[in-house]
PDB file of C-alpha atoms and ligand atoms in Angstrom:
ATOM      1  CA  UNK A  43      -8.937   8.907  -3.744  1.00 82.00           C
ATOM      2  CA  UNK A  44      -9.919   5.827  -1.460  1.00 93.00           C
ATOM      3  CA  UNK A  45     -11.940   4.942  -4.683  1.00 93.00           C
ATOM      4  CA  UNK A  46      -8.733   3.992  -6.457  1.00 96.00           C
ATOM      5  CA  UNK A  47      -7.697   1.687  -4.107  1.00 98.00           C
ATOM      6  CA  UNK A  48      -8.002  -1.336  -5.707  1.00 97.00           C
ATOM      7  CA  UNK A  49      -8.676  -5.309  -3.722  1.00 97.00           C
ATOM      8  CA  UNK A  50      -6.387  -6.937  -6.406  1.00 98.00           C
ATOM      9  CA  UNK A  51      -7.227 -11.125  -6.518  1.00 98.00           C
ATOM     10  CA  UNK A  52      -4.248 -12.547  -8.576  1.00 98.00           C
ATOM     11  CA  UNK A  53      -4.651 -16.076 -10.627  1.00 97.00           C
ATOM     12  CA  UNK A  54      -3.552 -19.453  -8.566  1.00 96.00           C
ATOM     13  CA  UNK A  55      -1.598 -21.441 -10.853  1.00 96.00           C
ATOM     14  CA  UNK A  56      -0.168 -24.078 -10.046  1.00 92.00           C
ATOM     15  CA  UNK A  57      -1.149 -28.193 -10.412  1.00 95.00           C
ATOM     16  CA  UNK A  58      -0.866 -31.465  -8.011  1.00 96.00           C
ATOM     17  CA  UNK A  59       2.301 -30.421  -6.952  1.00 97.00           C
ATOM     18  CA  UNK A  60       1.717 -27.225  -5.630  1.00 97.00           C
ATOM     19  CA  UNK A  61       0.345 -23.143  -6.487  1.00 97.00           C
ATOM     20  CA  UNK A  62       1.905 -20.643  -8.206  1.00 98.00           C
ATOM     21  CA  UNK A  63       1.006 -16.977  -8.311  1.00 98.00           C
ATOM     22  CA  UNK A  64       2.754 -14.724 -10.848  1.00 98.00           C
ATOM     23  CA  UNK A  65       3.013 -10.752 -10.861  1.00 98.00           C
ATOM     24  CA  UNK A  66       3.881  -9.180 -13.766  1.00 98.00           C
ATOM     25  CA  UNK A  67       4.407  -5.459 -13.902  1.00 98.00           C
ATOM     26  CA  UNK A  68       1.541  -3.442 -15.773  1.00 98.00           C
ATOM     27  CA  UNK A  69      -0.230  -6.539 -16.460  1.00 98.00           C
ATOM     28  CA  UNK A  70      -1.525  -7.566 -12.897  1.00 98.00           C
ATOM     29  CA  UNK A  71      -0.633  -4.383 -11.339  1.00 98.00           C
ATOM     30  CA  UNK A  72      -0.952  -1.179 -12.774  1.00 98.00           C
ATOM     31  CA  UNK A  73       3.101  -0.004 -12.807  1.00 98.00           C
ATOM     32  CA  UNK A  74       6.376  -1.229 -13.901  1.00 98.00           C
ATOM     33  CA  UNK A  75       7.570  -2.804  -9.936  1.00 98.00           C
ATOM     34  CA  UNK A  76      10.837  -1.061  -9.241  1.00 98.00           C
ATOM     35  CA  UNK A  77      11.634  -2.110  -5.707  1.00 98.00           C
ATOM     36  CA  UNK A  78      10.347  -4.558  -4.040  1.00 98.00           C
ATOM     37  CA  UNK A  79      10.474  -5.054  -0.293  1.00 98.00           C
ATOM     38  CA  UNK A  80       9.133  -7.103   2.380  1.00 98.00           C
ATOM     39  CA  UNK A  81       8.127  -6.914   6.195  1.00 98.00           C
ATOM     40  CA  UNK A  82       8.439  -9.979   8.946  1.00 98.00           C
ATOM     41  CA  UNK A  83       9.028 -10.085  12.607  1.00 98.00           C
ATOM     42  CA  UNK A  84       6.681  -7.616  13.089  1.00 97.00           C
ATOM     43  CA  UNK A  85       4.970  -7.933  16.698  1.00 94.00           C
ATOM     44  CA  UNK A  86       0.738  -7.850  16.605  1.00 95.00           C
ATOM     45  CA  UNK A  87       0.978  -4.574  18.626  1.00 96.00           C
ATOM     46  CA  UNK A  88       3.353  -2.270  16.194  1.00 98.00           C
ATOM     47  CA  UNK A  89       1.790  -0.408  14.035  1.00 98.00           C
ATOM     48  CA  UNK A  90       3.910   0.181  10.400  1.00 98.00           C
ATOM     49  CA  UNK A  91       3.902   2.597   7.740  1.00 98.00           C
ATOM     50  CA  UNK A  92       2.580   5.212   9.187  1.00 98.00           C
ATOM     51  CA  UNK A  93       3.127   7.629   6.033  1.00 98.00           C
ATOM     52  CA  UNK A  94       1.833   8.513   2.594  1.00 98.00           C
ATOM     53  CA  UNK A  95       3.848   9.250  -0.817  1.00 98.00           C
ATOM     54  CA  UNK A  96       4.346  11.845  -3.032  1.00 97.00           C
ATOM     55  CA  UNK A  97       5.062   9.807  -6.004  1.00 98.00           C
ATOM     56  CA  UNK A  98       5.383   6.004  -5.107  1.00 98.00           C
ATOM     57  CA  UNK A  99       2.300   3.241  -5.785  1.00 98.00           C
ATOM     58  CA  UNK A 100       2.324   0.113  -3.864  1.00 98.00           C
ATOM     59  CA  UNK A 101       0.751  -3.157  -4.035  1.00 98.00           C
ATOM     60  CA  UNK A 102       0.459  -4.684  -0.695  1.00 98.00           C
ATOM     61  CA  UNK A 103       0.690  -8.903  -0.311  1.00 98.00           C
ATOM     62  CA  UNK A 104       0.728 -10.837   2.530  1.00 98.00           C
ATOM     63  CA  UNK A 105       2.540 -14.076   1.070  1.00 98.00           C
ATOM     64  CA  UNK A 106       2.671 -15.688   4.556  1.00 98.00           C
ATOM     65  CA  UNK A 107       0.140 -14.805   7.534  1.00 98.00           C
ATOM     66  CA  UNK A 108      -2.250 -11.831   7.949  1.00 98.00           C
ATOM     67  CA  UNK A 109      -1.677  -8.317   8.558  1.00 98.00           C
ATOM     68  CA  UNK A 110      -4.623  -5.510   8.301  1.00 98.00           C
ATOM     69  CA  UNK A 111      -4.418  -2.382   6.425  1.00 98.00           C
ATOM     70  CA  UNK A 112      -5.978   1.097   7.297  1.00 98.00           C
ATOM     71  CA  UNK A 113      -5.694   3.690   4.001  1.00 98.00           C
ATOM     72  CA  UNK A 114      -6.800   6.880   4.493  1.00 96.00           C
ATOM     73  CA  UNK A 115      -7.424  10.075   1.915  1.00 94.00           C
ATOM     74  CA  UNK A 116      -7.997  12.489   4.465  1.00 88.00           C
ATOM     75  CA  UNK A 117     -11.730  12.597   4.453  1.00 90.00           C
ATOM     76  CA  UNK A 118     -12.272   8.882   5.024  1.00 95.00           C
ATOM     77  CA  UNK A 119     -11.147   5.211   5.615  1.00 96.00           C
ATOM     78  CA  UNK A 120     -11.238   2.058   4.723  1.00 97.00           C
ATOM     79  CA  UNK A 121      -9.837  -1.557   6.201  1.00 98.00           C
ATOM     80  CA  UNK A 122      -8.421  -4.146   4.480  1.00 98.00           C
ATOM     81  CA  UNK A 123      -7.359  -7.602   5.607  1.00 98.00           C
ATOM     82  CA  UNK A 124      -4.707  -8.831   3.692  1.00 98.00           C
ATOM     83  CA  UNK A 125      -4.691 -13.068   4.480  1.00 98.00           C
ATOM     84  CA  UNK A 126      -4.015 -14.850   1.561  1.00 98.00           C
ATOM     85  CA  UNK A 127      -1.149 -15.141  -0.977  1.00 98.00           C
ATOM     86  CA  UNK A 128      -3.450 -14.918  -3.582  1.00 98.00           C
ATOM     87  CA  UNK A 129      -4.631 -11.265  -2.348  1.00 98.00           C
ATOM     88  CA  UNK A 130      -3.495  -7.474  -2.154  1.00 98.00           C
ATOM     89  CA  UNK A 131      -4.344  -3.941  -2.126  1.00 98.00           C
ATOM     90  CA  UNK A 132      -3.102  -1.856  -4.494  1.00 98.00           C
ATOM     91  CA  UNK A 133      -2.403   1.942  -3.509  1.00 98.00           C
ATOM     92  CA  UNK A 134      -2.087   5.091  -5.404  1.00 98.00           C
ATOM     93  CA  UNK A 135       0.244   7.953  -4.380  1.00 97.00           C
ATOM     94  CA  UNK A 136      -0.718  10.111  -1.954  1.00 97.00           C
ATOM     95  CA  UNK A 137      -2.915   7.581   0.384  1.00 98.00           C
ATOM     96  CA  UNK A 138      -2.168   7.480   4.139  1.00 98.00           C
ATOM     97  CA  UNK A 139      -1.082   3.862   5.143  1.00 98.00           C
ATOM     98  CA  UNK A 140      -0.754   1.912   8.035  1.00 98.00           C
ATOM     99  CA  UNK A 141      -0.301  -1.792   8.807  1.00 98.00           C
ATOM    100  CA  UNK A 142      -1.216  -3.350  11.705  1.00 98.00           C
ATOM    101  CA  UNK A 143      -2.500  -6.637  13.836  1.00 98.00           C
ATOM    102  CA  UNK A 144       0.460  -8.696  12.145  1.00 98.00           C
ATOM    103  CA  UNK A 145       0.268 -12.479  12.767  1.00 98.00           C
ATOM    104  CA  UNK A 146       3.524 -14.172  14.016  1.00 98.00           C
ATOM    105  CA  UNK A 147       4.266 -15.887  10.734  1.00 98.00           C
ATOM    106  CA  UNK A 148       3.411 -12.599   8.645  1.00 98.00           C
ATOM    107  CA  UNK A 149       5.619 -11.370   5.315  1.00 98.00           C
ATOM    108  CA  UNK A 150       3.925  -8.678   3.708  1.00 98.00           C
ATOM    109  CA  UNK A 151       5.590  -8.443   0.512  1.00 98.00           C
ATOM    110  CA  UNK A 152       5.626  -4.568  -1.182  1.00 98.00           C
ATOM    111  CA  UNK A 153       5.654  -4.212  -4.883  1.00 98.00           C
ATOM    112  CA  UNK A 154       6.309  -0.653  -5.557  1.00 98.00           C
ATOM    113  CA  UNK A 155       6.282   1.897  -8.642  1.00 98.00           C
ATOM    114  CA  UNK A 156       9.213   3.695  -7.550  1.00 98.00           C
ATOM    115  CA  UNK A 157      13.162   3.605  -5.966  1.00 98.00           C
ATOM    116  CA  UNK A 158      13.007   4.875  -2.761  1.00 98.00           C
ATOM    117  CA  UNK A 159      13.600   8.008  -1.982  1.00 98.00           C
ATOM    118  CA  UNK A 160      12.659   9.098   1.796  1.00 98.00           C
ATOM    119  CA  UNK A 161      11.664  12.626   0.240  1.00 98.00           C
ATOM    120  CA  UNK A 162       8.840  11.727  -1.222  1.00 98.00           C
ATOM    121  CA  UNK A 163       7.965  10.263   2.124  1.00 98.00           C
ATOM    122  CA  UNK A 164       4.852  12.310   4.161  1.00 98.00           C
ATOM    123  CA  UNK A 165       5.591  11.246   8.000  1.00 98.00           C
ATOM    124  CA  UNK A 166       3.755  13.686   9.569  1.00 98.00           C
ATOM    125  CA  UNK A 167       0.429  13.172   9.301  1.00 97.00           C
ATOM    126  CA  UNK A 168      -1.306  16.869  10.533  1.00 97.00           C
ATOM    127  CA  UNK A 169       1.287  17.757   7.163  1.00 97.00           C
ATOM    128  CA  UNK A 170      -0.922  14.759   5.298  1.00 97.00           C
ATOM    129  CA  UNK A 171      -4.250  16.267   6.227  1.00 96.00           C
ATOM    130  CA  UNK A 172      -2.787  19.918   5.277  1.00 95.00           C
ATOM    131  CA  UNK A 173      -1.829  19.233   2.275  1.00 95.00           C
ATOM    132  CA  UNK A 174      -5.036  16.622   0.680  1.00 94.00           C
ATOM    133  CA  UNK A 175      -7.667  19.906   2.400  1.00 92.00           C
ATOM    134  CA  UNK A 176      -5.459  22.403   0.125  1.00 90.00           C
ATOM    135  CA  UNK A 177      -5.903  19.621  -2.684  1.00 86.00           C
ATOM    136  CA  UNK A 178      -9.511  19.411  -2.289  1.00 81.00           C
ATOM    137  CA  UNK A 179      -9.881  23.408  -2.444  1.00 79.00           C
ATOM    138  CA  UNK A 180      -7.759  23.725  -5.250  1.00 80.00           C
ATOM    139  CA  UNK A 181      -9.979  20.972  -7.216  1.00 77.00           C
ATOM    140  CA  UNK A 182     -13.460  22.921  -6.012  1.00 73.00           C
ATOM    141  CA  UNK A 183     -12.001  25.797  -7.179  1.00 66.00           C
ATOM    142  CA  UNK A 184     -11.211  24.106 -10.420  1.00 55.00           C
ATOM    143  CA  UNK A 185     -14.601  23.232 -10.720  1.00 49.00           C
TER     144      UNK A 185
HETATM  145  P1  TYD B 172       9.819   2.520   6.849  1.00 76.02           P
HETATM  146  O1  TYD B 172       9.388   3.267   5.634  1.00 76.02           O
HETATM  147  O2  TYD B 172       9.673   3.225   8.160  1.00 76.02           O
HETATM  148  O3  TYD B 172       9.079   1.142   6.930  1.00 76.02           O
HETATM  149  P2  TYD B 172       7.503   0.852   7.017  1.00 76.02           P
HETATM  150  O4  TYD B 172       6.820   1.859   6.183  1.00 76.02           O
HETATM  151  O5  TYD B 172       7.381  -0.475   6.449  1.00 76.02           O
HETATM  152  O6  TYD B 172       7.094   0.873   8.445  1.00 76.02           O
HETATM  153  O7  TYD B 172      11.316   2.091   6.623  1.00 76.02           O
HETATM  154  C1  TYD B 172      12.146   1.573   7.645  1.00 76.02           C
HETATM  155  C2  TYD B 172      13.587   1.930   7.324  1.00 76.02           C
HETATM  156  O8  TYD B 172      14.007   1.296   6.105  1.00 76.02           O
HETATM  157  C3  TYD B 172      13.794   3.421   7.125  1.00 76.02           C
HETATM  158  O9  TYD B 172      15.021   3.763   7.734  1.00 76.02           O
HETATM  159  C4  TYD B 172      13.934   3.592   5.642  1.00 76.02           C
HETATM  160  C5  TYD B 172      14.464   2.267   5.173  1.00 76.02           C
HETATM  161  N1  TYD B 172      13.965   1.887   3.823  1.00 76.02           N
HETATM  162  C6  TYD B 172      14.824   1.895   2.746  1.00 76.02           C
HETATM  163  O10 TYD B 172      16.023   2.215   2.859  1.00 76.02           O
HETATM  164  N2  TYD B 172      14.346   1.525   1.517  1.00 76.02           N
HETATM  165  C7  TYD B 172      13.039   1.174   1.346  1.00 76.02           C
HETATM  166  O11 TYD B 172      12.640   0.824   0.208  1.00 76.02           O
HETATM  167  C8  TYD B 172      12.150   1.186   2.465  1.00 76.02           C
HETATM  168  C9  TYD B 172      10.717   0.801   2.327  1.00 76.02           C
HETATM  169  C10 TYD B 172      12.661   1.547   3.696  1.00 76.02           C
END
């Protein structure tokens, strides 16, 4: 799972008069974006997210600022500073997210697969761990 997180480093375009970045859906990331959404005014002690999903895959930019990312798969972790606008992560369904350590000037900018629907949302996150064990029997048992 954490294996298909992806460090995603987009091209700078852009000339004497400035840089550009462009995102286009299934070309530099790996869905057609359907909502996008982004986070500011965040203080450096809240922590955000705080949930995995069902069906939705994100891609995670920082546009302005730094903010630091914690993904989990329920066996292990991984961190991921987010600092440039050039940068992001890019997260498959059914990762546990949370963002954290945002600077004053942050705006983490969320491209995501999916409309949002606050079903497919996994708050709780002994009911996260529950469910990925029961996926990783049912795969052994597979095998
Ligand atoms: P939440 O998912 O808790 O934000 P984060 O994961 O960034 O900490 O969302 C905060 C509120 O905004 C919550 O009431 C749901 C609502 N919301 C939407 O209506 N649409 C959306 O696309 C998102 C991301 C949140």
């Amino acid at each position: 799972m954490l294996k298909d997180v992806k460090f995603i480093r987009f091209n700078q375009l852009g000339d004497n008069r400035g840089k550009l970045v462009v995102i286009e859906g299934e070309n530099d990331v790996p869905f057609v974006i359907q909502r996008v959404f982004y986070i500011y005014g965040s203080d450096a002690d809240v922590i955000r997210g705080e949930h995995a999903n069902l069906e939705t895959e994100f891609v995670l930019i920082n546009v302005c600022g730094a903010s630091k990312v914690r993904v989990v798969d329920g066996q292990n972790e991984k961190i991921y500073i987010l600092d440039q606008p050039h940068e992001g992560i890019y997260l498959p369904r059914m990762v546990w997210k949370d963002m954290y350590d945002f600077s004053a000037d942050s705006i983490l900018l969320v491209l995501a697969s999916k409309h949002y629907d606050g079903k497919e949302y996994i708050r709780d996150y002994d009911e996260y761990i529950k469910i990925m064990s029961k996926r990783k029997h049912l795969n052994s048992v597979d095998l």
